[in-house]
Short mmCIF file of C-alpha atoms and ligand atoms in Angstrom, two decimals:
data_model
loop_
_atom_site.label_atom_id
_atom_site.label_comp_id
_atom_site.label_asym_id
_atom_site.label_seq_id
_atom_site.Cartn_x
_atom_site.Cartn_y
_atom_site.Cartn_z
CA UNK A 1196 50.69 12.67 79.16
CA UNK A 1197 54.01 11.95 81.02
CA UNK A 1198 56.63 14.44 81.82
CA UNK A 1199 60.27 13.28 82.82
CA UNK A 1200 63.04 15.84 83.51
CA UNK A 1201 66.36 14.03 83.26
CA UNK A 1202 69.98 15.67 84.05
CA UNK A 1203 73.22 14.98 85.66
CA UNK A 1204 74.50 17.21 88.43
CA UNK A 1205 77.11 17.64 90.90
CA UNK A 1206 76.40 17.82 94.99
CA UNK A 1207 75.84 21.26 94.67
CA UNK A 1208 73.22 21.05 91.68
CA UNK A 1209 75.76 22.44 89.16
CA UNK A 1210 74.68 21.16 85.44
CA UNK A 1211 77.70 22.81 83.45
CA UNK A 1212 80.55 25.28 83.58
CA UNK A 1213 81.84 27.42 81.16
CA UNK A 1214 79.32 26.07 78.58
CA UNK A 1215 80.01 22.40 78.94
CA UNK A 1216 79.32 19.83 81.41
CA UNK A 1217 82.62 19.09 83.43
CA UNK A 1218 82.63 15.20 83.65
CA UNK A 1219 82.17 12.48 81.47
CA UNK A 1220 80.68 9.15 82.74
CA UNK A 1221 79.91 6.84 79.64
CA UNK A 1222 77.40 4.73 81.96
CA UNK A 1223 75.44 7.94 82.31
CA UNK A 1224 75.61 8.59 79.16
CA UNK A 1225 74.45 5.33 78.01
CA UNK A 1226 71.12 5.54 80.32
CA UNK A 1227 70.76 9.09 79.07
CA UNK A 1228 71.12 7.86 75.32
CA UNK A 1229 68.59 4.49 76.10
CA UNK A 1230 65.96 6.50 78.23
CA UNK A 1231 65.66 9.23 75.44
CA UNK A 1232 65.29 6.57 72.63
CA UNK A 1233 61.87 7.42 70.49
CA UNK A 1234 60.31 10.09 72.66
CA UNK A 1235 59.64 13.76 72.62
CA UNK A 1236 62.42 15.71 73.75
CA UNK A 1237 62.24 19.37 75.13
CA UNK A 1238 65.72 21.48 75.02
CA UNK A 1239 66.30 24.96 75.65
CA UNK A 1240 67.49 26.62 72.39
CA UNK A 1241 71.47 26.75 74.14
CA UNK A 1242 71.44 23.04 75.00
CA UNK A 1243 69.99 22.35 71.41
CA UNK A 1244 72.77 24.39 69.75
CA UNK A 1245 75.24 22.03 71.87
CA UNK A 1246 73.43 18.87 70.82
CA UNK A 1247 73.32 19.39 67.02
CA UNK A 1248 73.74 15.83 65.26
CA UNK A 1249 72.55 14.02 68.45
CA UNK A 1250 68.88 13.29 67.93
CA UNK A 1251 68.03 9.98 66.34
CA UNK A 1252 65.11 8.95 64.03
CA UNK A 1253 62.15 8.35 65.82
CA UNK A 1254 62.88 11.11 68.47
CA UNK A 1255 61.08 14.50 68.26
CA UNK A 1256 62.96 17.52 69.50
CA UNK A 1257 61.30 20.32 70.76
CA UNK A 1258 63.29 23.71 71.29
CA UNK A 1259 62.21 26.10 73.78
CA UNK A 1260 63.05 29.80 72.40
CA UNK A 1261 61.54 32.90 72.12
CA UNK A 1262 62.81 33.28 68.80
CA UNK A 1263 60.82 33.52 65.38
CA UNK A 1264 61.55 31.18 62.87
CA UNK A 1265 64.01 28.73 64.32
CA UNK A 1266 64.43 25.84 61.97
CA UNK A 1267 64.57 22.79 63.79
CA UNK A 1268 65.56 19.61 62.02
CA UNK A 1269 63.01 16.86 62.41
CA UNK A 1270 60.94 18.61 65.04
CA UNK A 1271 59.92 22.06 65.66
CA UNK A 1272 60.55 25.31 68.03
CA UNK A 1273 58.19 26.22 70.48
CA UNK A 1274 57.51 29.15 72.43
CA UNK A 1275 56.47 27.69 75.99
CA UNK A 1276 56.34 24.14 77.53
CA UNK A 1277 52.43 24.24 77.13
CA UNK A 1278 52.93 24.51 73.56
CA UNK A 1279 55.96 21.26 73.76
CA UNK A 1280 53.09 19.52 75.51
CA UNK A 1281 50.32 20.07 73.07
CA UNK A 1282 52.60 19.19 70.05
CA UNK A 1283 53.75 15.80 71.97
CA UNK A 1284 50.16 14.49 71.96
CA UNK A 1285 49.25 16.01 68.87
CA UNK A 1286 52.23 14.00 67.43
CA UNK A 1287 51.42 10.85 68.91
CA UNK A 1288 54.03 10.60 71.76
CA UNK A 1289 53.09 9.36 75.35
CA UNK A 1290 55.84 11.09 76.84
CA UNK A 1291 57.94 14.26 77.18
CA UNK A 1292 61.41 14.17 78.37
CA UNK A 1293 63.07 17.31 79.27
CA UNK A 1294 66.81 17.38 78.63
CA UNK A 1295 67.73 20.96 79.65
CA UNK A 1296 69.53 23.13 80.52
CA UNK A 1297 68.97 25.24 83.44
CA UNK A 1298 66.59 27.62 82.25
CA UNK A 1299 64.40 24.93 80.70
CA UNK A 1300 64.13 22.40 83.62
CA UNK A 1301 63.36 25.72 85.74
CA UNK A 1302 60.24 26.33 83.03
CA UNK A 1303 59.23 22.59 82.80
CA UNK A 1304 59.52 21.54 86.64
CA UNK A 1305 55.80 22.46 87.46
CA UNK A 1306 54.43 19.87 85.01
CA UNK A 1307 56.94 16.77 85.51
CA UNK A 1308 56.16 14.15 87.05
CA UNK A 1309 59.29 12.33 87.48
CA UNK A 1310 62.63 13.19 87.45
CA UNK A 1311 65.72 11.16 86.52
CA UNK A 1312 68.67 12.88 88.25
CA UNK A 1313 72.30 11.65 88.34
CA UNK A 1314 74.17 13.35 91.18
CA UNK A 1315 77.96 13.41 90.40
CA UNK A 1316 80.05 12.78 93.84
CA UNK A 1317 81.58 15.60 94.99
CA UNK A 1318 81.69 19.45 94.29
CA UNK A 1319 82.75 19.91 90.47
CA UNK A 1320 81.36 23.26 90.28
CA UNK A 1321 79.58 25.03 87.99
CA UNK A 1322 77.62 28.29 86.47
CA UNK A 1323 74.24 26.96 85.43
CA UNK A 1324 72.00 24.88 87.89
CA UNK A 1325 69.11 22.52 88.61
CA UNK A 1326 66.88 24.14 90.29
CA UNK A 1327 66.42 23.11 93.93
CA UNK A 1328 63.65 20.56 94.70
CA UNK A 1329 61.02 20.45 97.74
CA UNK A 1330 61.61 17.29 99.12
CA UNK A 1331 57.87 17.20 100.22
CA UNK A 1332 57.04 17.29 96.55
CA UNK A 1333 59.15 14.43 95.84
CA UNK A 1334 59.70 10.68 96.87
CA UNK A 1335 62.69 8.77 95.58
CA UNK A 1336 61.49 5.13 93.87
CA UNK A 1337 64.89 3.51 92.67
CA UNK A 1338 68.53 4.36 93.37
CA UNK A 1339 71.60 2.90 91.49
CA UNK A 1340 75.22 3.76 92.52
CA UNK A 1341 78.07 3.57 90.26
CA UNK A 1342 81.80 3.74 91.52
CA UNK A 1343 84.26 5.57 90.04
CA UNK A 1344 86.88 3.20 87.81
CA UNK A 1345 89.35 3.94 84.96
CA UNK A 1346 86.68 4.98 82.72
CA UNK A 1347 84.77 7.26 85.00
CA UNK A 1348 86.32 9.68 86.84
CA UNK A 1349 83.53 10.25 89.30
CA UNK A 1350 81.33 8.03 91.33
CA UNK A 1351 77.77 8.89 90.82
CA UNK A 1352 74.18 7.61 91.90
CA UNK A 1353 71.27 7.61 89.37
CA UNK A 1354 68.04 8.47 91.30
CA UNK A 1355 64.36 8.31 90.08
CA UNK A 1356 61.75 10.53 91.51
CA UNK A 1357 58.40 10.59 91.35
CA UNK A 1358 55.81 13.36 92.34
CA UNK A 1359 54.13 12.88 95.71
CA UNK A 1360 50.61 12.37 95.27
CA UNK A 1361 48.53 15.30 97.39
CA UNK A 1362 46.99 13.65 100.38
CA UNK A 1363 43.50 14.44 101.51
CA UNK A 1364 43.41 16.71 104.38
CA UNK A 1365 40.74 17.54 106.95
CA UNK A 1366 42.71 20.65 107.90
CA UNK A 1367 40.53 24.03 107.02
CA UNK A 1368 42.19 25.73 104.12
N1 NAP B 1849 74.38 18.43 83.07
C1 NAP B 1849 73.32 18.02 82.35
O1 NAP B 1849 72.38 17.19 82.50
C2 NAP B 1849 73.00 19.08 81.26
C3 NAP B 1849 71.73 18.76 80.37
C4 NAP B 1849 71.40 19.66 79.58
C5 NAP B 1849 72.45 20.86 79.41
N2 NAP B 1849 73.23 21.11 79.97
C6 NAP B 1849 74.13 22.40 80.04
O2 NAP B 1849 73.01 23.58 80.50
C7 NAP B 1849 73.66 24.57 79.81
C8 NAP B 1849 72.39 25.39 79.18
O3 NAP B 1849 71.41 25.99 80.11
P1 NAP B 1849 71.11 27.36 80.18
O4 NAP B 1849 70.30 27.29 81.05
O5 NAP B 1849 71.87 28.25 79.87
O6 NAP B 1849 70.01 27.52 78.83
P2 NAP B 1849 68.99 26.48 78.14
O7 NAP B 1849 68.03 26.12 79.14
O8 NAP B 1849 69.46 25.15 77.52
O9 NAP B 1849 68.35 27.12 76.88
C9 NAP B 1849 67.92 28.73 77.21
C10 NAP B 1849 67.03 29.07 76.12
O10 NAP B 1849 65.86 28.55 75.93
C11 NAP B 1849 64.79 29.27 75.70
N3 NAP B 1849 63.84 29.84 77.14
C12 NAP B 1849 64.52 29.59 78.42
N4 NAP B 1849 63.33 29.71 78.79
C13 NAP B 1849 61.98 29.98 78.41
C14 NAP B 1849 60.80 30.76 78.31
N5 NAP B 1849 60.08 30.24 79.33
N6 NAP B 1849 60.10 30.43 77.13
C15 NAP B 1849 60.73 30.62 75.83
N7 NAP B 1849 61.93 30.25 76.00
C16 NAP B 1849 62.77 29.63 76.63
C17 NAP B 1849 65.64 31.16 75.29
O11 NAP B 1849 66.14 30.83 74.10
P3 NAP B 1849 66.21 32.00 73.09
O12 NAP B 1849 67.48 32.77 73.81
O13 NAP B 1849 66.15 31.66 71.87
O14 NAP B 1849 65.13 32.80 73.24
C18 NAP B 1849 66.95 30.56 76.46
O15 NAP B 1849 68.45 31.23 75.71
C19 NAP B 1849 74.75 24.24 78.84
O16 NAP B 1849 76.19 24.61 79.03
C20 NAP B 1849 74.70 22.77 78.92
O17 NAP B 1849 75.95 22.08 78.77
C21 NAP B 1849 73.75 20.52 81.36
#
């Protein structure tokens, strides 16, 4: 079972401001849509509320919540990341993609093996943040730059990270 987290953030890891994402980057949105096609997707309840109507046939929306009885069209509510992993497996999906927001990235970071992170060039500012990454744990595998243009107010870089394997060591524990 693969777990990927996908997010866009500014240079200070801000994900959103006042409940909305403060940039519009169509090429990044297209990459996000393409990556999420046909996959199990874990969203925090607040992000899911904002994305109603976005989910497509073939996707399995799983909504992280502490609430009882939340109805999720085409998917279901889950009370933990572990429950989301079980549901992904039971329904026959090979990958769970964590699509935010900040609390949900924080809850899932420990089980993620891959990150696809768009860094929006500049300090856009926000009030919800992606968790800090330990550079010892993550290795950049691919990196694609996109310049600012008439459709993209900001330049941005999309990086794909993989979790580093733990090296065997002779050091005493
Ligand atoms: N830039 C990006 O890539 C990106 C991506 C996604 C979202 N966003 C932004 O992120 C913001 C939302 O992020 P957020 O951090 O406020 O909220 P969130 O992670 O979307 O959702 C938070 C909710 O998830 C549930 N939850 C969180 N941790 C849980 C746990 N350990 N166990 C069970 N349930 C848990 C709770 O739901 P209940 O209250 O129902 O119990 C909580 O209120 C939005 O403004 C959105 O625009 C940005």
